[in-house]
Amino acid sequence: MKRVYFDHAATTPTDPVIAKTVFGYMTEVFGNPGSVHSFGRQARQAVDVAREQVAQLINAQTVEIFFTSGGTEADNIALKGVAYANRNRGNHIITSAVEHHAVLEPCEQLKKEGFDVTVLPVDEYGRVSVETVKNAIKPETILISIMFANNEVGTIQPIAEIGALARERKIYFHTDAVQAVGNWPIDVKEMNIDLLTMSGHKFNAPKGIGALYVRKGVRLRSVQQGGGQERHLRPGTENVPGIVGLGMAAEKARLGMAEKVRYTTRLRDRLLSGILATVPEIKVNGHPTERLPGNVNVSVIYVEGESLLLNLDMKGIAASSGSACTSGSLDPSHVLLAMGLDHATAHGSLRLTLGDDNTEEDVDYFLAEFPAIVDRLRRMSPLYATRGTAVQRCDSASCKESECEIRGS
Ligand SMILES: *Cc1c(COP(=O)(O)O)cnc(C)c1O
């Protein structure tokens, strides 16, 4: 059976050339970069090259790049690091309702520790307005953390505008750019970004490696102790193979950016227009134009996301959903709810995220299978049978699976 991977926002395959090189940094160049001997020096040199490659991708300086174990750790270091180091200046942090949990949960923790956190709303497309950010600023504001692009709906935030505002008010600006790095051009200087999070496995490097960009001069306290690596900000022996992989992925992304954007945009447009042409009653989620090239997010009305995923999987197609049932929590995606979707529509969401390893054939295979799957699921749906006669919606605040009407028969 054909297998199609449309879940690149969850993770990407490691580039085979990168994987091969990474292997060599486990078996051949395996030294500890902290060692003085030639084995160590060779590893140190590889880390230095990678730091330069990562810096170049976002127009940073090499001293501004700190390697971490991934996006989650980089977000934690950014938020807590800035909060703890700048408490004497103020205790107010601004973020948004559509952030990844790697930002929202550290913010929750900081709140418990006495910080004042404002979580900004978004519009129907998942976008934060610069005006809302401006209005939320207080004399005590020390940090604004707004993601570059959303992992569920692909909406790109007005990062340069928020950056300019933050710089003018002398407030640090962090952006979780995990979904954007490698998929969208980023210039931290031009966009006035003070801290930026990236993760290797979202752009064809291995899992378990990421980086935090920290502009020179930003006051940050380390949240973990135990060694001098990464200038005490992220102690622990460097993940040399991962770092080499991240560097290579960064270089490849920088050189191939324009082509990748063009290619994935074309596939994305073919996929979305194909869906809209063949399946009725589809709601497109996310911003119509300000969105990541590879992201399609739609709600298939009267159908539950989980059933869609299972049926697509039976055809070899990997996708994702903001449905509650797939995430294991009671409520559907906080992102879709923040955008104003009702529970039923959020439950019916389907996320298809494309990479440059996808082909037109992949898209056409999906389009050949999808309408029949939706048709079958809709015919089984009690909501579909009674459509137009009664409004039967799952919008209870605590959407428990057993009570969830749209789970159907
Ligand atoms: C995947 C992701 C993360 C987490 O990155 P890991 O490297 O998996 O820890 C953080 N933020 C966003 C927006 C993501 O998509």
XYZ file of C-alpha atoms in Angstrom, residues 51-355:
305
model
C 26.856 27.170 15.422
C 27.915 29.324 12.481
C 25.482 27.512 10.153
C 22.566 27.945 12.566
C 23.426 31.614 13.146
C 23.498 32.305 9.419
C 20.036 30.865 8.861
C 18.443 33.557 11.047
C 21.068 36.321 10.591
C 22.409 36.038 14.141
C 25.986 36.044 15.442
C 27.559 32.751 16.476
C 27.864 33.870 20.131
C 24.093 34.341 20.152
C 23.311 30.650 19.473
C 22.889 28.194 22.372
C 22.254 24.531 21.635
C 19.478 22.838 23.632
C 17.772 19.453 23.656
C 14.951 20.835 21.503
C 12.171 23.375 21.258
C 10.618 22.638 24.643
C 13.855 23.201 26.536
C 14.669 26.355 24.575
C 11.219 27.788 25.380
C 11.673 26.983 29.077
C 15.117 28.577 29.196
C 13.874 31.692 27.381
C 10.793 32.278 29.538
C 12.148 31.356 32.955
C 15.620 32.684 32.173
C 14.331 36.164 31.304
C 11.736 36.154 34.100
C 14.209 35.260 36.863
C 16.961 37.583 35.646
C 14.711 40.618 35.263
C 12.429 40.347 38.276
C 13.888 43.557 39.680
C 12.611 45.413 36.589
C 9.110 43.971 36.655
C 7.040 40.812 36.818
C 4.681 41.078 33.849
C 4.782 38.714 30.861
C 2.629 38.884 27.720
C 1.891 35.811 25.613
C -0.955 34.513 23.434
C -3.726 31.940 23.712
C -2.463 29.954 20.707
C 1.070 29.246 21.946
C 2.507 25.737 22.135
C 2.298 24.071 25.565
C 6.077 24.517 25.803
C 5.350 28.241 26.246
C 1.968 28.138 28.000
C 3.024 25.726 30.744
C 6.205 27.568 31.784
C 4.003 30.703 31.884
C 1.572 28.856 34.172
C 4.492 27.893 36.392
C 5.788 31.477 36.499
C 2.304 32.625 37.469
C 2.420 30.282 40.458
C 5.734 31.881 41.381
C 4.176 35.338 41.494
C 4.572 36.573 37.930
C 1.685 38.375 36.262
C 0.878 36.752 32.905
C -1.417 38.223 30.257
C -2.641 35.709 27.673
C -3.770 37.630 24.602
C -6.763 36.556 22.515
C -6.527 35.973 18.760
C -8.871 36.719 15.872
C -10.825 34.109 13.886
C -7.688 33.355 11.855
C -5.545 32.759 14.933
C -3.723 36.075 14.643
C -2.638 38.342 17.486
C -3.065 42.031 16.679
C -0.209 44.425 17.383
C -2.779 46.763 18.930
C -3.744 44.120 21.529
C -0.076 43.655 22.410
C 0.366 47.419 22.742
C -2.678 47.738 25.015
C -1.472 44.919 27.264
C 1.901 46.536 28.001
C 2.327 47.769 31.584
C 5.265 49.543 33.238
C 6.133 46.133 34.760
C 6.231 44.247 31.425
C 9.574 42.506 30.961
C 8.828 39.967 28.256
C 6.562 39.432 25.252
C 6.461 35.852 23.930
C 4.492 35.361 20.718
C 5.044 32.376 18.426
C 6.250 32.953 14.870
C 3.869 30.500 13.200
C 1.242 28.256 14.719
C 1.806 24.520 14.733
C -1.857 23.632 14.215
C -3.291 26.154 11.769
C -0.059 27.573 10.320
C -0.989 31.210 10.937
C 2.033 33.532 10.839
C 2.029 36.319 13.428
C 3.003 39.964 12.734
C 6.441 39.292 14.194
C 8.354 42.284 12.774
C 5.659 44.696 14.014
C 5.598 43.177 17.493
C 9.398 43.198 17.496
C 9.517 46.895 16.627
C 7.009 47.682 19.368
C 8.883 45.643 21.978
C 12.219 47.232 21.074
C 10.712 50.741 21.268
C 9.322 49.984 24.753
C 12.569 48.242 25.838
C 10.765 44.960 26.507
C 12.367 41.643 25.609
C 10.697 39.808 22.710
C 10.838 36.012 22.481
C 9.335 34.018 19.636
C 8.790 30.264 19.469
C 9.758 29.858 15.825
C 9.858 26.051 15.824
C 7.377 25.770 12.954
C 8.862 28.620 10.961
C 12.610 27.932 11.100
C 13.611 26.092 7.962
C 10.235 26.734 6.343
C 10.094 30.519 6.229
C 12.746 33.256 5.969
C 13.699 34.750 9.346
C 15.983 37.678 10.113
C 16.281 38.280 13.852
C 17.989 41.655 13.388
C 15.468 43.042 10.930
C 12.546 41.695 12.986
C 13.929 42.950 16.326
C 13.762 39.503 17.911
C 15.641 39.163 21.220
C 15.150 35.440 21.787
C 14.117 32.730 19.316
C 13.396 29.028 19.734
C 14.060 26.406 17.062
C 13.927 22.618 16.932
C 15.874 20.334 14.621
C 13.335 17.592 14.060
C 10.819 20.027 12.567
C 13.152 20.725 9.629
C 14.898 17.498 8.735
C 17.502 17.300 11.525
C 17.325 14.560 14.188
C 15.072 14.674 17.260
C 16.437 15.872 20.590
C 18.357 18.868 19.286
C 17.350 22.517 19.128
C 18.696 25.962 19.753
C 17.878 29.189 21.501
C 19.020 32.438 19.933
C 19.701 35.080 22.582
C 20.590 38.552 21.338
C 23.839 39.851 22.769
C 23.056 41.959 25.840
C 19.838 40.190 26.869
C 19.833 39.431 30.596
C 19.145 35.764 31.172
C 19.642 33.477 34.159
C 20.348 29.796 33.641
C 17.628 27.527 34.966
C 19.836 24.444 35.169
C 23.260 23.958 36.757
C 25.922 21.341 36.318
C 28.608 22.442 33.923
C 30.035 25.218 31.829
C 28.729 24.072 28.452
C 26.868 26.590 26.292
C 28.287 29.267 28.572
C 26.472 27.826 31.598
C 23.067 28.468 29.981
C 22.598 24.819 29.013
C 25.041 22.695 30.993
C 25.599 19.091 29.975
C 27.855 17.419 27.418
C 27.000 18.720 23.978
C 24.908 16.481 21.704
C 27.590 16.650 19.024
C 25.863 14.374 16.466
C 22.610 16.301 16.888
C 24.360 19.659 16.727
C 26.134 18.663 13.498
C 22.771 17.546 12.088
C 21.095 20.808 13.087
C 23.883 22.806 11.480
C 23.610 20.871 8.236
C 19.820 21.230 8.183
C 20.185 24.970 8.784
C 22.629 25.337 5.904
C 20.435 23.299 3.581
C 17.357 25.299 4.595
C 19.121 28.621 4.017
C 20.313 27.672 0.539
C 17.052 26.026 -0.498
C 14.554 28.325 1.231
C 13.022 30.044 -1.805
C 12.623 26.792 -3.688
C 11.153 24.944 -0.681
C 8.605 27.704 -0.062
C 7.627 27.702 -3.731
C 7.370 23.905 -3.906
C 5.383 23.325 -0.722
C 3.077 26.253 -1.473
C 2.240 24.731 -4.849
C 1.503 21.318 -3.304
C -0.502 22.934 -0.506
C -2.652 24.894 -2.961
C -3.263 21.782 -5.044
C -4.282 19.866 -1.914
C -6.604 22.537 -0.522
C -8.309 23.381 -3.796
C -8.733 19.657 -4.437
C -10.418 19.159 -1.076
C -12.721 22.145 -1.553
C -13.644 20.984 -5.061
C -14.547 17.430 -4.070
C -15.964 17.611 -0.529
C -18.841 19.915 0.455
C -19.154 21.664 3.837
C -15.502 22.187 4.634
C -14.331 25.045 6.834
C -10.801 26.248 6.223
C -8.990 27.045 9.485
C -6.198 29.582 9.857
C -5.291 32.703 7.924
C -6.023 32.700 4.167
C -2.689 34.289 3.216
C -0.511 34.782 6.322
C 0.205 31.098 6.778
C 2.991 28.549 6.512
C 3.458 27.141 3.015
C 2.975 23.489 3.999
C -0.072 23.786 6.256
C -3.653 22.830 5.418
C -6.142 22.807 8.296
C -9.802 22.175 7.617
C -12.840 21.214 9.643
C -14.927 18.523 8.016
C -18.384 19.399 9.266
C -20.440 16.521 10.780
C -17.359 14.316 11.076
C -15.027 13.652 13.964
C -11.310 14.211 13.438
C -10.321 10.965 15.097
C -12.444 8.867 12.740
C -10.892 10.703 9.812
C -7.384 9.952 11.086
C -8.121 6.259 11.582
C -9.685 5.915 8.143
C -6.880 7.838 6.455
C -4.339 5.684 8.302
C -6.012 2.569 6.895
C -5.182 4.003 3.468
C -1.586 4.683 4.521
C -2.079 8.424 4.974
C -0.656 10.088 8.105
C -2.372 13.271 9.291
C -3.297 14.965 12.543
C -6.324 16.521 14.222
C -7.202 19.064 16.870
C -9.907 16.724 18.078
C -9.957 16.115 21.829
C -9.925 12.374 21.460
C -6.556 12.297 19.674
C -4.792 14.510 22.206
C -6.067 12.464 25.133
C -7.605 15.485 26.845
C -11.273 16.317 27.260
C -11.280 19.552 25.324
C -10.413 19.916 21.681
C -7.424 22.035 20.606
C -6.970 25.232 22.638
C -5.861 26.899 19.414
C -9.098 26.199 17.540
C -11.198 27.161 20.574
C -9.251 30.443 20.920
C -10.105 31.141 17.263
C -13.781 30.885 18.193
C -14.596 27.478 16.720
C -17.381 25.610 18.505
C -16.530 22.200 19.925
C -18.116 20.246 17.073
C -16.183 22.131 14.394
C -12.958 21.848 16.390
C -13.563 18.117 16.810
C -13.846 17.800 13.037
C -10.512 19.433 12.317
C -7.920 17.802 10.113
C -4.325 19.029 9.852
C -2.312 18.102 6.775
C 1.261 19.379 6.862
C 3.478 18.963 3.833
C 7.215 18.835 3.390
